[in-house]
Tab-separated table of C-alpha atoms in Angstrom:
chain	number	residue	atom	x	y	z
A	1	UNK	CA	61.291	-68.141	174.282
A	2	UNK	CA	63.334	-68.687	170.780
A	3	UNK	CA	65.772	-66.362	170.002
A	4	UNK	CA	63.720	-64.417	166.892
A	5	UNK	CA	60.058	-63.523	169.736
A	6	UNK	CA	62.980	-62.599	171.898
A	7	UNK	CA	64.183	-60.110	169.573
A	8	UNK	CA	61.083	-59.196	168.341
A	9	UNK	CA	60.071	-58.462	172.047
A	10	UNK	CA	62.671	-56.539	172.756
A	11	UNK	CA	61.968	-54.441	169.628
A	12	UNK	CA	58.194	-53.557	170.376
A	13	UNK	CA	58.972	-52.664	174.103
A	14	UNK	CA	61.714	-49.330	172.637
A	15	UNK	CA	60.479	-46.276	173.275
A	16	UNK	CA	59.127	-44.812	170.421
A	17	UNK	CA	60.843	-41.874	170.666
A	18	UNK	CA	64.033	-43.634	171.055
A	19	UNK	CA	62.778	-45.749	167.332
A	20	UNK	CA	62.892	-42.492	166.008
A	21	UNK	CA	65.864	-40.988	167.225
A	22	UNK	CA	68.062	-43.905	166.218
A	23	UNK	CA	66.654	-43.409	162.817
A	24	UNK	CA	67.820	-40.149	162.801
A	25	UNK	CA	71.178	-40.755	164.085
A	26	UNK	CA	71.267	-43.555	161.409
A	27	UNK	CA	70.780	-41.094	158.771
A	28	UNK	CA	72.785	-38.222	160.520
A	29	UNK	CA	69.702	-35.567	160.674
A	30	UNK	CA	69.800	-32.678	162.758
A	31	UNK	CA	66.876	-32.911	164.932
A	32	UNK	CA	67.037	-29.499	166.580
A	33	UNK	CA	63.733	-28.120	168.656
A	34	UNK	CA	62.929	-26.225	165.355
A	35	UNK	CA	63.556	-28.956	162.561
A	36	UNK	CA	61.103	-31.064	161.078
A	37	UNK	CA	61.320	-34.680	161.484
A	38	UNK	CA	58.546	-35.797	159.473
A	39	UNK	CA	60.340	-38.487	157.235
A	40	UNK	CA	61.465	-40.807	160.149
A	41	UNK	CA	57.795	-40.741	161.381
A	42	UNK	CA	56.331	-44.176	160.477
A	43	UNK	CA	51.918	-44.565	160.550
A	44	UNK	CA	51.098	-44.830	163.722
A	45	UNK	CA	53.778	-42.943	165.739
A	46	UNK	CA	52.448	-40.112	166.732
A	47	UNK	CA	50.040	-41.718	168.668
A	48	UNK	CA	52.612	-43.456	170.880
A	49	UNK	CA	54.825	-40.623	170.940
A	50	UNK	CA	51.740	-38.673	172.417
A	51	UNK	CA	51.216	-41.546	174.682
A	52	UNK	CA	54.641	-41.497	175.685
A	53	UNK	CA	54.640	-37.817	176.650
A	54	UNK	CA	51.499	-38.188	178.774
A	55	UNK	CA	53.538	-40.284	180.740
A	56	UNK	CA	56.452	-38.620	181.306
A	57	UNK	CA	54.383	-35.236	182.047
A	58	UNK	CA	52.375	-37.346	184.606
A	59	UNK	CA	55.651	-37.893	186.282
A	60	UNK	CA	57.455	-34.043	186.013
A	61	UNK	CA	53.490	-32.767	187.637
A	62	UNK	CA	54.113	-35.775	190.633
A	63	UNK	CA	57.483	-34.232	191.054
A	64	UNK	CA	56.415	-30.662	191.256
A	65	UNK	CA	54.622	-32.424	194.349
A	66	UNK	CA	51.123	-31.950	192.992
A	67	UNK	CA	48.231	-34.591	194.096
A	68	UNK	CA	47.202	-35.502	190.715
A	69	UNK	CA	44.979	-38.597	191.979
A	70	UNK	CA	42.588	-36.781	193.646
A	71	UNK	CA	43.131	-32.793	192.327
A	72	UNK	CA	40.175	-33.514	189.902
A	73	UNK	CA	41.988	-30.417	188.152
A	74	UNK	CA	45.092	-32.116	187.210
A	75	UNK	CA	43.936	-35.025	186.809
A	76	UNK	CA	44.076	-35.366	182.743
A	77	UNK	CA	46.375	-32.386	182.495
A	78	UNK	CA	49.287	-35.129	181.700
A	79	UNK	CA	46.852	-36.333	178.405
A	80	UNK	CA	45.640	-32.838	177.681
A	81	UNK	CA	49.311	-31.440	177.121
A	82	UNK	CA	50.911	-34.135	175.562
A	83	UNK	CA	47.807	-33.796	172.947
A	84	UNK	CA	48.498	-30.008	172.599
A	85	UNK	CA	52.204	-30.118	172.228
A	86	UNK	CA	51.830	-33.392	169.845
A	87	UNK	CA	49.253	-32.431	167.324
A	88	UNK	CA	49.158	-28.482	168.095
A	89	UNK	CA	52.049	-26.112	169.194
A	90	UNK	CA	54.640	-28.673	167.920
A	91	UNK	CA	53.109	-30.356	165.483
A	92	UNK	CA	55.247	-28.694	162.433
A	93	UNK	CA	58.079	-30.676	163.555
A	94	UNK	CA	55.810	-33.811	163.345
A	95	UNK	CA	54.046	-33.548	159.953
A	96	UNK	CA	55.176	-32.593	156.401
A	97	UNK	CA	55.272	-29.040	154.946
A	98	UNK	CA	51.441	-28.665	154.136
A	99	UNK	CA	50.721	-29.096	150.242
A	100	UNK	CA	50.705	-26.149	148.274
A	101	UNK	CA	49.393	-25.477	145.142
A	102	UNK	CA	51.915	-23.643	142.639
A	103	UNK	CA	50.749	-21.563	139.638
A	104	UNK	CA	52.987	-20.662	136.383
A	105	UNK	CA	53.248	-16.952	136.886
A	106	UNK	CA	51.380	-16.340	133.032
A	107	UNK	CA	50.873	-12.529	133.166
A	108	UNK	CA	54.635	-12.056	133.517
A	109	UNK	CA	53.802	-10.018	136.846
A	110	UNK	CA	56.662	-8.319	138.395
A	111	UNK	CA	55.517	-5.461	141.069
A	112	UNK	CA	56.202	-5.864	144.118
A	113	UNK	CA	53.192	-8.277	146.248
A	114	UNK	CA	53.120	-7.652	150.263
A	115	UNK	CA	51.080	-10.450	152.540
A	116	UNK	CA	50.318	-9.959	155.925
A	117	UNK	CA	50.368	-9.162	158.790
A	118	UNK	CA	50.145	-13.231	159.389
A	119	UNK	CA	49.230	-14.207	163.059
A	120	UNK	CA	51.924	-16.608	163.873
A	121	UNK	CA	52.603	-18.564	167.565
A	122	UNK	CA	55.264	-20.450	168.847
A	123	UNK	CA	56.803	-21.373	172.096
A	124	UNK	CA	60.469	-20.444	172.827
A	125	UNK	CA	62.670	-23.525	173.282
A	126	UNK	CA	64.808	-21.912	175.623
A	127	UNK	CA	61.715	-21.616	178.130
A	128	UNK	CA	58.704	-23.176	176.111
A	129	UNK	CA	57.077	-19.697	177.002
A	130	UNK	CA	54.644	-18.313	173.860
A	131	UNK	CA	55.650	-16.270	171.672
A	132	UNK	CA	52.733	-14.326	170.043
A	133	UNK	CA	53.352	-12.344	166.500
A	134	UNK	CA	52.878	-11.086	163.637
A	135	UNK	CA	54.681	-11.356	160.005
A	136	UNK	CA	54.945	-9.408	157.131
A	137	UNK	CA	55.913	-11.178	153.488
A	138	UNK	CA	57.083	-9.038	150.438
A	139	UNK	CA	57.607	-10.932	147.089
A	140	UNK	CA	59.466	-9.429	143.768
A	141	UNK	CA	58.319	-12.147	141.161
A	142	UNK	CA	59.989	-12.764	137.576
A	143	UNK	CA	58.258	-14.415	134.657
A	144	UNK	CA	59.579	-17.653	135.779
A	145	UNK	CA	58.021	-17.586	139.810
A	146	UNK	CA	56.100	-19.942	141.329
A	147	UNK	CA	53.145	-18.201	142.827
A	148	UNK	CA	50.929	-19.481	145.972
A	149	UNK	CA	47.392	-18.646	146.896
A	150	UNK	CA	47.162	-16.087	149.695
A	151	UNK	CA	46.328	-18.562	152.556
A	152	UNK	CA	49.017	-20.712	151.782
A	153	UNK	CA	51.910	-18.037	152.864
A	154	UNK	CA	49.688	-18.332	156.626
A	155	UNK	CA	49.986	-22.238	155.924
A	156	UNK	CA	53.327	-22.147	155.698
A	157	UNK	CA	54.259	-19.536	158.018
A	158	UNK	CA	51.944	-21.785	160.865
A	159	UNK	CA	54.264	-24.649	160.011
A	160	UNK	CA	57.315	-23.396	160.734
A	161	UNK	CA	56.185	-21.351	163.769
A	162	UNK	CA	54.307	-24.636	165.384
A	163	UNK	CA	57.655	-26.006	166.604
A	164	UNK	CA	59.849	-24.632	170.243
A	165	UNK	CA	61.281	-21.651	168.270
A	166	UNK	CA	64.071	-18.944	168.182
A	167	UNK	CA	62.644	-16.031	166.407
A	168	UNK	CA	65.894	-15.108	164.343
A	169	UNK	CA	66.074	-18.320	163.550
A	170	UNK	CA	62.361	-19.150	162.608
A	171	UNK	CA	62.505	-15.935	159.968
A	172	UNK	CA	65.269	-17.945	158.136
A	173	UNK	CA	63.255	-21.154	157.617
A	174	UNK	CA	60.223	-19.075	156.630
A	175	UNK	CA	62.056	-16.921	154.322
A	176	UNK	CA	64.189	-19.997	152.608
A	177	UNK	CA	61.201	-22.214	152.758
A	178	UNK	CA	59.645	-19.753	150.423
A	179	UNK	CA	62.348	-18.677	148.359
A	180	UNK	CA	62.668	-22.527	147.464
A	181	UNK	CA	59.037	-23.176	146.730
A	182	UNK	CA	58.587	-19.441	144.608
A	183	UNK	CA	61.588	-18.728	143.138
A	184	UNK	CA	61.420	-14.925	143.312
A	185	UNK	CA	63.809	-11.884	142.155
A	186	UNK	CA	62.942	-11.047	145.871
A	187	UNK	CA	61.951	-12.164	149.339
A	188	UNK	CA	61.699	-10.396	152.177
A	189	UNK	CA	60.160	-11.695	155.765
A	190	UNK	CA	59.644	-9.213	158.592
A	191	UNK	CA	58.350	-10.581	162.242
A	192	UNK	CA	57.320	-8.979	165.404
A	193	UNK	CA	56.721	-10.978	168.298
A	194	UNK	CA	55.971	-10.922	171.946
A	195	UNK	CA	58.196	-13.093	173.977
A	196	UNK	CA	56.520	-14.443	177.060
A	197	UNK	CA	59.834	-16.006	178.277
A	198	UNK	CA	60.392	-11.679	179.559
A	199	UNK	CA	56.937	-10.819	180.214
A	200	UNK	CA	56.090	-13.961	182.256
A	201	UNK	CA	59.130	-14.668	184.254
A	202	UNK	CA	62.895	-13.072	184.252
A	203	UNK	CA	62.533	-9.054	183.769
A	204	UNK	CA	58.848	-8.897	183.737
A	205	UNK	CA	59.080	-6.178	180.966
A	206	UNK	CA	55.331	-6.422	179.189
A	207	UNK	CA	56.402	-3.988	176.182
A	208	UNK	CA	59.464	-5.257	175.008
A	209	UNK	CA	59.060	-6.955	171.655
A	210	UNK	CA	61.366	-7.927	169.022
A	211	UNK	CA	61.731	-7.057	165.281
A	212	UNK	CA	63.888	-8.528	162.753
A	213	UNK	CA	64.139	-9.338	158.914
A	214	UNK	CA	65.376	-11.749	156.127
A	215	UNK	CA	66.437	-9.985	153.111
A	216	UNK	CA	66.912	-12.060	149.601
A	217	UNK	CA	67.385	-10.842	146.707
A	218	UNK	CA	66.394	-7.391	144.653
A	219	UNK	CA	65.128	-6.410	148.482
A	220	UNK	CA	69.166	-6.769	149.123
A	221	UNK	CA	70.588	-5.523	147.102
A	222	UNK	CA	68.433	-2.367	146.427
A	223	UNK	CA	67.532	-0.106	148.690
A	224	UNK	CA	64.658	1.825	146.848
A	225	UNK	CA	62.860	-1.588	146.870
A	226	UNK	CA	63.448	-2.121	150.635
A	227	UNK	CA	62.341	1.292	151.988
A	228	UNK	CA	59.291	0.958	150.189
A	229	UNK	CA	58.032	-2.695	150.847
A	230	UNK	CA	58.949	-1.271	154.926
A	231	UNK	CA	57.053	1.923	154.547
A	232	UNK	CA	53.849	-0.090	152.904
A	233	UNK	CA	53.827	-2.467	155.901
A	234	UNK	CA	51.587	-1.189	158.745
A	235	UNK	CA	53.219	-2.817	162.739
């Protein structure tokens, strides 16, 4: 075997996920449960990452001591999650931000728009429990915003939610990734979520849910503007 097929060999037998994290280390990304990693994805990819996770879930179910050869229930459960967390929960770490169509704001509108509530699911990276919500969008535009179509705030908001999540963190990256693509006077982003991670395991408490808020802008810095986008928003 020359040299060059060695190399070549040895190049097509890496992991794909290790292809992709050495491109990311190359480049000195941050590749956090909750960022997107889109741009070091090359065609084809995802399918052998997927493939790649089938296997290693095939071996954590053999260690939880569970007869997947012949429990005809198990059987493809290896495939079946490795398809959902590759092209559904996680799959906003996995694919670009979904194209949205921006519109000069022409009638110089500037009252205050609300959107939502907005379904939104994630799974916790702490436990990869769910994390079932709902969020709330205000928007203050100028003369100058960029405005979206309704269903694109839901695109958007699915996007950043369909990756292992931390909520305070996730209402960041929805707020900014808005406030980047509109351009308001004002942004403001309220979520409330279950978090499975206490009803399913730990404390057991099935009420407990958690609230919190991004701020930018006019809904900052007054406070006339923030009690009444909160009082027109219906949890």
């Amino acid at each position: 075997m020359s040299n060059d097929t060695s190399i070549a060999y040895q190049a097509v037998n890496i992991p794909t996920s290790q292809r992709i994290r050495e491109r990311l280390l190359a480049s000195k990304t941050r590749f956090h449960a909750n960022d997107n990693i889109a741009k070091f994805i090359e065609p084809g990819e995802l399918a052998e990452l997927q493939a790649e996770v089938e296997e290693k879930l095939r071996a954590v179910l053999k260690s939880l001591v569970i007869d997947t050869d012949s429990d005809h229930n198990t059987q493809d459960t290896g495939r079946r999650v490795a398809k959902m967390f590759i092209n559904e929960v996680f799959h906003g770490r996995y694919v670009p931000m979904p194209s949205v169509t921006e519109f000069p704001n022409a009638s110089h509108l500037n009252e205050l728009m609300i959107i939502g509530p907005i379904t939104v699911r994630s799974a916790c990276s702490h436990h990869l429990c769910p994390i079932m919500g709902k969020v709330w969008i205000g928007v203050m535009p100028n003369e100058h915003s960029n405005l979206i179509g309704l269903s694109k705030y839901a695109r958007i908001a699915e996007w950043i939610m369909s990756r292992p999540q931390i909520q305070e963190e996730a209402v960041v990256q929805l707020a900014d990734a808005l406030q980047e693509k509109m351009q308001p006077d004002g942004l403001a982003v309220v979520m409330e979520a279950d978090h499975f991670c206490m009803h399913w395991r730990g404390v057991k408490d099935t009420e407990a849910k958690m609230i919190n808020s991004v701020m930018h802008g006019s809904f900052l810095k007054d406070p006339n503007l923030r009690r009444e986008f909160l009082s027109l928003i219906k949890r």
